[in-house]
CSV table of C-alpha atoms in Angstrom, one decimal:
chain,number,residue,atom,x,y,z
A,238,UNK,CA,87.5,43.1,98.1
A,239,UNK,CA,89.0,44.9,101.0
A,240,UNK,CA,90.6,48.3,99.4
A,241,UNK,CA,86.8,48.3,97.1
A,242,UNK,CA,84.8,51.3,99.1
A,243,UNK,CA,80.7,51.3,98.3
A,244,UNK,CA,79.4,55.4,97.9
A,245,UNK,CA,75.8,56.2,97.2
A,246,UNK,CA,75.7,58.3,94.0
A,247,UNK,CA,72.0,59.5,95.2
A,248,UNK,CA,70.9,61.1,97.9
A,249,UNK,CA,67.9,59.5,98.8
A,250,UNK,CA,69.5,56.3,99.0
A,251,UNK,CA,72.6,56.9,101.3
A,252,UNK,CA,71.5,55.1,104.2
A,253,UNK,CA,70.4,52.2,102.7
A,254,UNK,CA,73.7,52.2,100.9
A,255,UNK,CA,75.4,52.5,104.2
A,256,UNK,CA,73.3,49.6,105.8
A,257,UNK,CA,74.7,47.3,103.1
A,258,UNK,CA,77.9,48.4,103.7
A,259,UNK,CA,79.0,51.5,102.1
A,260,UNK,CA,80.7,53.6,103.2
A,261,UNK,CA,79.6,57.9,102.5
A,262,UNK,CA,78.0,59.7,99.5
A,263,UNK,CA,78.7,61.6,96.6
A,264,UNK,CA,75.9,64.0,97.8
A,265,UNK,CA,74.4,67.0,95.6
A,266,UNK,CA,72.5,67.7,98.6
A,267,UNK,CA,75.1,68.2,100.5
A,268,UNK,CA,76.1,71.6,98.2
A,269,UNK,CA,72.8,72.9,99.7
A,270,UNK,CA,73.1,71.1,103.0
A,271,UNK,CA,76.2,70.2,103.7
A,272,UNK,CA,76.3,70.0,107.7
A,273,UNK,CA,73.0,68.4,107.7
A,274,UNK,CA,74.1,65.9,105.2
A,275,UNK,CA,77.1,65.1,107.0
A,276,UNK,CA,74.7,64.4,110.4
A,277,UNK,CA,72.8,61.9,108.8
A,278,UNK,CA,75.9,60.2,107.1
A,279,UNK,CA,77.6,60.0,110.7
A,280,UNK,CA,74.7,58.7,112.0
A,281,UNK,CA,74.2,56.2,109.8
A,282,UNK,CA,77.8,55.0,110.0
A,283,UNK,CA,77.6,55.2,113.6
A,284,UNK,CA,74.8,52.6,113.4
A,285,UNK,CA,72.2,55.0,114.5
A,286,UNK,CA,70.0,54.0,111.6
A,287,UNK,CA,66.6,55.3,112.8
A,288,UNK,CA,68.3,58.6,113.9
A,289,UNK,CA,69.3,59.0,110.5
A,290,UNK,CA,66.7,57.7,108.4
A,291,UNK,CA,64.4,60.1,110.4
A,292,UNK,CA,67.1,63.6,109.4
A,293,UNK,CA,67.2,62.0,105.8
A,294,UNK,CA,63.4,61.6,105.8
A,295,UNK,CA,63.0,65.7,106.5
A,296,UNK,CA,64.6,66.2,103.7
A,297,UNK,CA,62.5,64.0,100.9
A,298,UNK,CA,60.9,67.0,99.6
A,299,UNK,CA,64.1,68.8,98.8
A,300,UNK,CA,65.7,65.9,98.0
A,301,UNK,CA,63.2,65.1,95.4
A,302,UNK,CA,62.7,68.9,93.7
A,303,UNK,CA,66.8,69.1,93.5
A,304,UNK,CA,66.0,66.4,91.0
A,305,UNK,CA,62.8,66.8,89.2
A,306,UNK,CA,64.0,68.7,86.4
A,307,UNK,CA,67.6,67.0,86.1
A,308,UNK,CA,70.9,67.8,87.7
A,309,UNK,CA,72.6,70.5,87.8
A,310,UNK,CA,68.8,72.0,87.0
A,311,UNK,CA,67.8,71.9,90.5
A,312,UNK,CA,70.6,72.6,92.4
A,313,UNK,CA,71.7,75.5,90.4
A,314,UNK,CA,67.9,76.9,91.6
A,315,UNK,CA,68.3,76.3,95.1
A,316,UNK,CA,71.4,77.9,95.3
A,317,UNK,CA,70.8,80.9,93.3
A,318,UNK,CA,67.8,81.5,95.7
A,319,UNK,CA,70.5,81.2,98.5
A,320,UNK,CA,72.4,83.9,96.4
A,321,UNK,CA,75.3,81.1,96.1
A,322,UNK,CA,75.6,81.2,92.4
A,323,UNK,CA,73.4,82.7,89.3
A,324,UNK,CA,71.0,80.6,88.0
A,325,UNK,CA,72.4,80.3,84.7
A,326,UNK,CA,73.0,77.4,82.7
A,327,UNK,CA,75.8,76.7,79.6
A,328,UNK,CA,74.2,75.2,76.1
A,329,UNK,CA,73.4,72.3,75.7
A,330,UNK,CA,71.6,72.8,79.4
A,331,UNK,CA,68.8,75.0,79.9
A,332,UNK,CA,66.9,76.2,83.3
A,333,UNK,CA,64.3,74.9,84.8
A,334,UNK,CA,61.1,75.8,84.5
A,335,UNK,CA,59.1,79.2,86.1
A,336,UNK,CA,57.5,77.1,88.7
A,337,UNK,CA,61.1,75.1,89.9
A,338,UNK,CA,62.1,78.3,92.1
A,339,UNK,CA,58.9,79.2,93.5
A,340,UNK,CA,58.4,75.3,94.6
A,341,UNK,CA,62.1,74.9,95.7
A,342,UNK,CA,61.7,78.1,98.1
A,343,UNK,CA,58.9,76.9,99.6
A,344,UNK,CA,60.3,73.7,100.3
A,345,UNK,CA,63.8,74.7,101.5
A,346,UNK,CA,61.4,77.2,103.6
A,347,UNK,CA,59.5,74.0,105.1
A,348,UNK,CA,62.6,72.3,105.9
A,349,UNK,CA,64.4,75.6,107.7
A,350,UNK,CA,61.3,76.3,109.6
A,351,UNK,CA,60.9,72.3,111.2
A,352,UNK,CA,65.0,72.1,111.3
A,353,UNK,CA,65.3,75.5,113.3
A,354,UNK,CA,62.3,74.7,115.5
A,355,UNK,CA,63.4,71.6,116.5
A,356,UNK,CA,67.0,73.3,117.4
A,357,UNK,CA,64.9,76.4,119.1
A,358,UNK,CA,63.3,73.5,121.1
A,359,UNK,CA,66.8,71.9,121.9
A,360,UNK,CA,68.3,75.4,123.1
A,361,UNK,CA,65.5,76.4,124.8
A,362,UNK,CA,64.8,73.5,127.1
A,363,UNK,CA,69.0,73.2,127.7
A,364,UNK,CA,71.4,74.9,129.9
A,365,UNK,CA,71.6,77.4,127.2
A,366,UNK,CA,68.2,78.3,128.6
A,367,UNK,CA,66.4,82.0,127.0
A,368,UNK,CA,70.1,82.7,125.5
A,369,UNK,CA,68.7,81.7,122.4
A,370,UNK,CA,65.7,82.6,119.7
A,371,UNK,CA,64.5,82.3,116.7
A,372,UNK,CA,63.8,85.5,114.6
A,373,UNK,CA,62.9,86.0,110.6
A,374,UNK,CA,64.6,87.7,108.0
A,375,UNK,CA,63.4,90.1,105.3
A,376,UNK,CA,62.2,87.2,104.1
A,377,UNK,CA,60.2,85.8,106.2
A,378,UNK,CA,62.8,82.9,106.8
A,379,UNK,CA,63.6,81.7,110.3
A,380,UNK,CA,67.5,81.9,111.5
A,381,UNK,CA,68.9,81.5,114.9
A,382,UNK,CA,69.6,84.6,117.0
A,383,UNK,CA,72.6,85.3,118.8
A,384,UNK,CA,72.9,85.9,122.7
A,385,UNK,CA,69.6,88.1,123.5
């Protein structure tokens, strides 16, 4: 019917979703992501498929560890190692294991360090020219420097 709207419930399978019609996502992702979640959505919508499935595709590793040990398991981990929220969970749920935080760092780590490349490459072959850097944290992560 006309008013009936198609959302992915999962992730991993919003752009096929989208390719047969629907219409977003109900994203967990997108708590931990949530401007790159929205780029590949657009894209998709915008009928730039491979564009999409290619930003989506990055993500399979994190995509698949935010769900190995159940929801909200794995997104409560990622964003407690984000400092977003505790990593606590309310009986009957229980956290994840030892290794879920250690694994989810390093790949959230794997996805920052190819996502801010690839933008350090955009910014510095544009107009925006040496304006731009990357630099690591106390953590060893990679972020985007302001004006030099």
């Amino acid at each position: 019917p006309k008013d009936f709207l198609l959302i992915s419930g999962d992730d991993g399978l919003t752009i096929e979703v989208i390719k047969r019609g629907g219409v977003g996502v109900i994203s967990v992702l997108a708590n931990l992501y949530p401007a790159e979640t929205v780029e590949f959505v657009n894209l998709a919508l915008e009928g730039n498929i491979n564009e999409a499935e290619s930003k989506l595709q990055s993500l399979d590793g994190v995509i698949a560890s935010l769900f190995e040990e159940g929801n909200p398991v794995g997104i409560k981990t990622a964003l407690s190692l984000k400092g977003l929220c505790t990593n606590t969970m309310r009986p009957p749920l229980v956290s994840g294991s030892d290794t879920l935080p250690s694994k989810m760092e390093t790949l959230t780590a794997e996805y920052e360090k190819y996502r801010y490349e690839a933008l350090f490459y955009y910014t510095h072959n544009s107009a925006c020219g040496s304006n731009f850097g990357i630099s690591r944290d106390s953590r060893q992560r990679p972020y985007i420097c302001q004006y030099k």
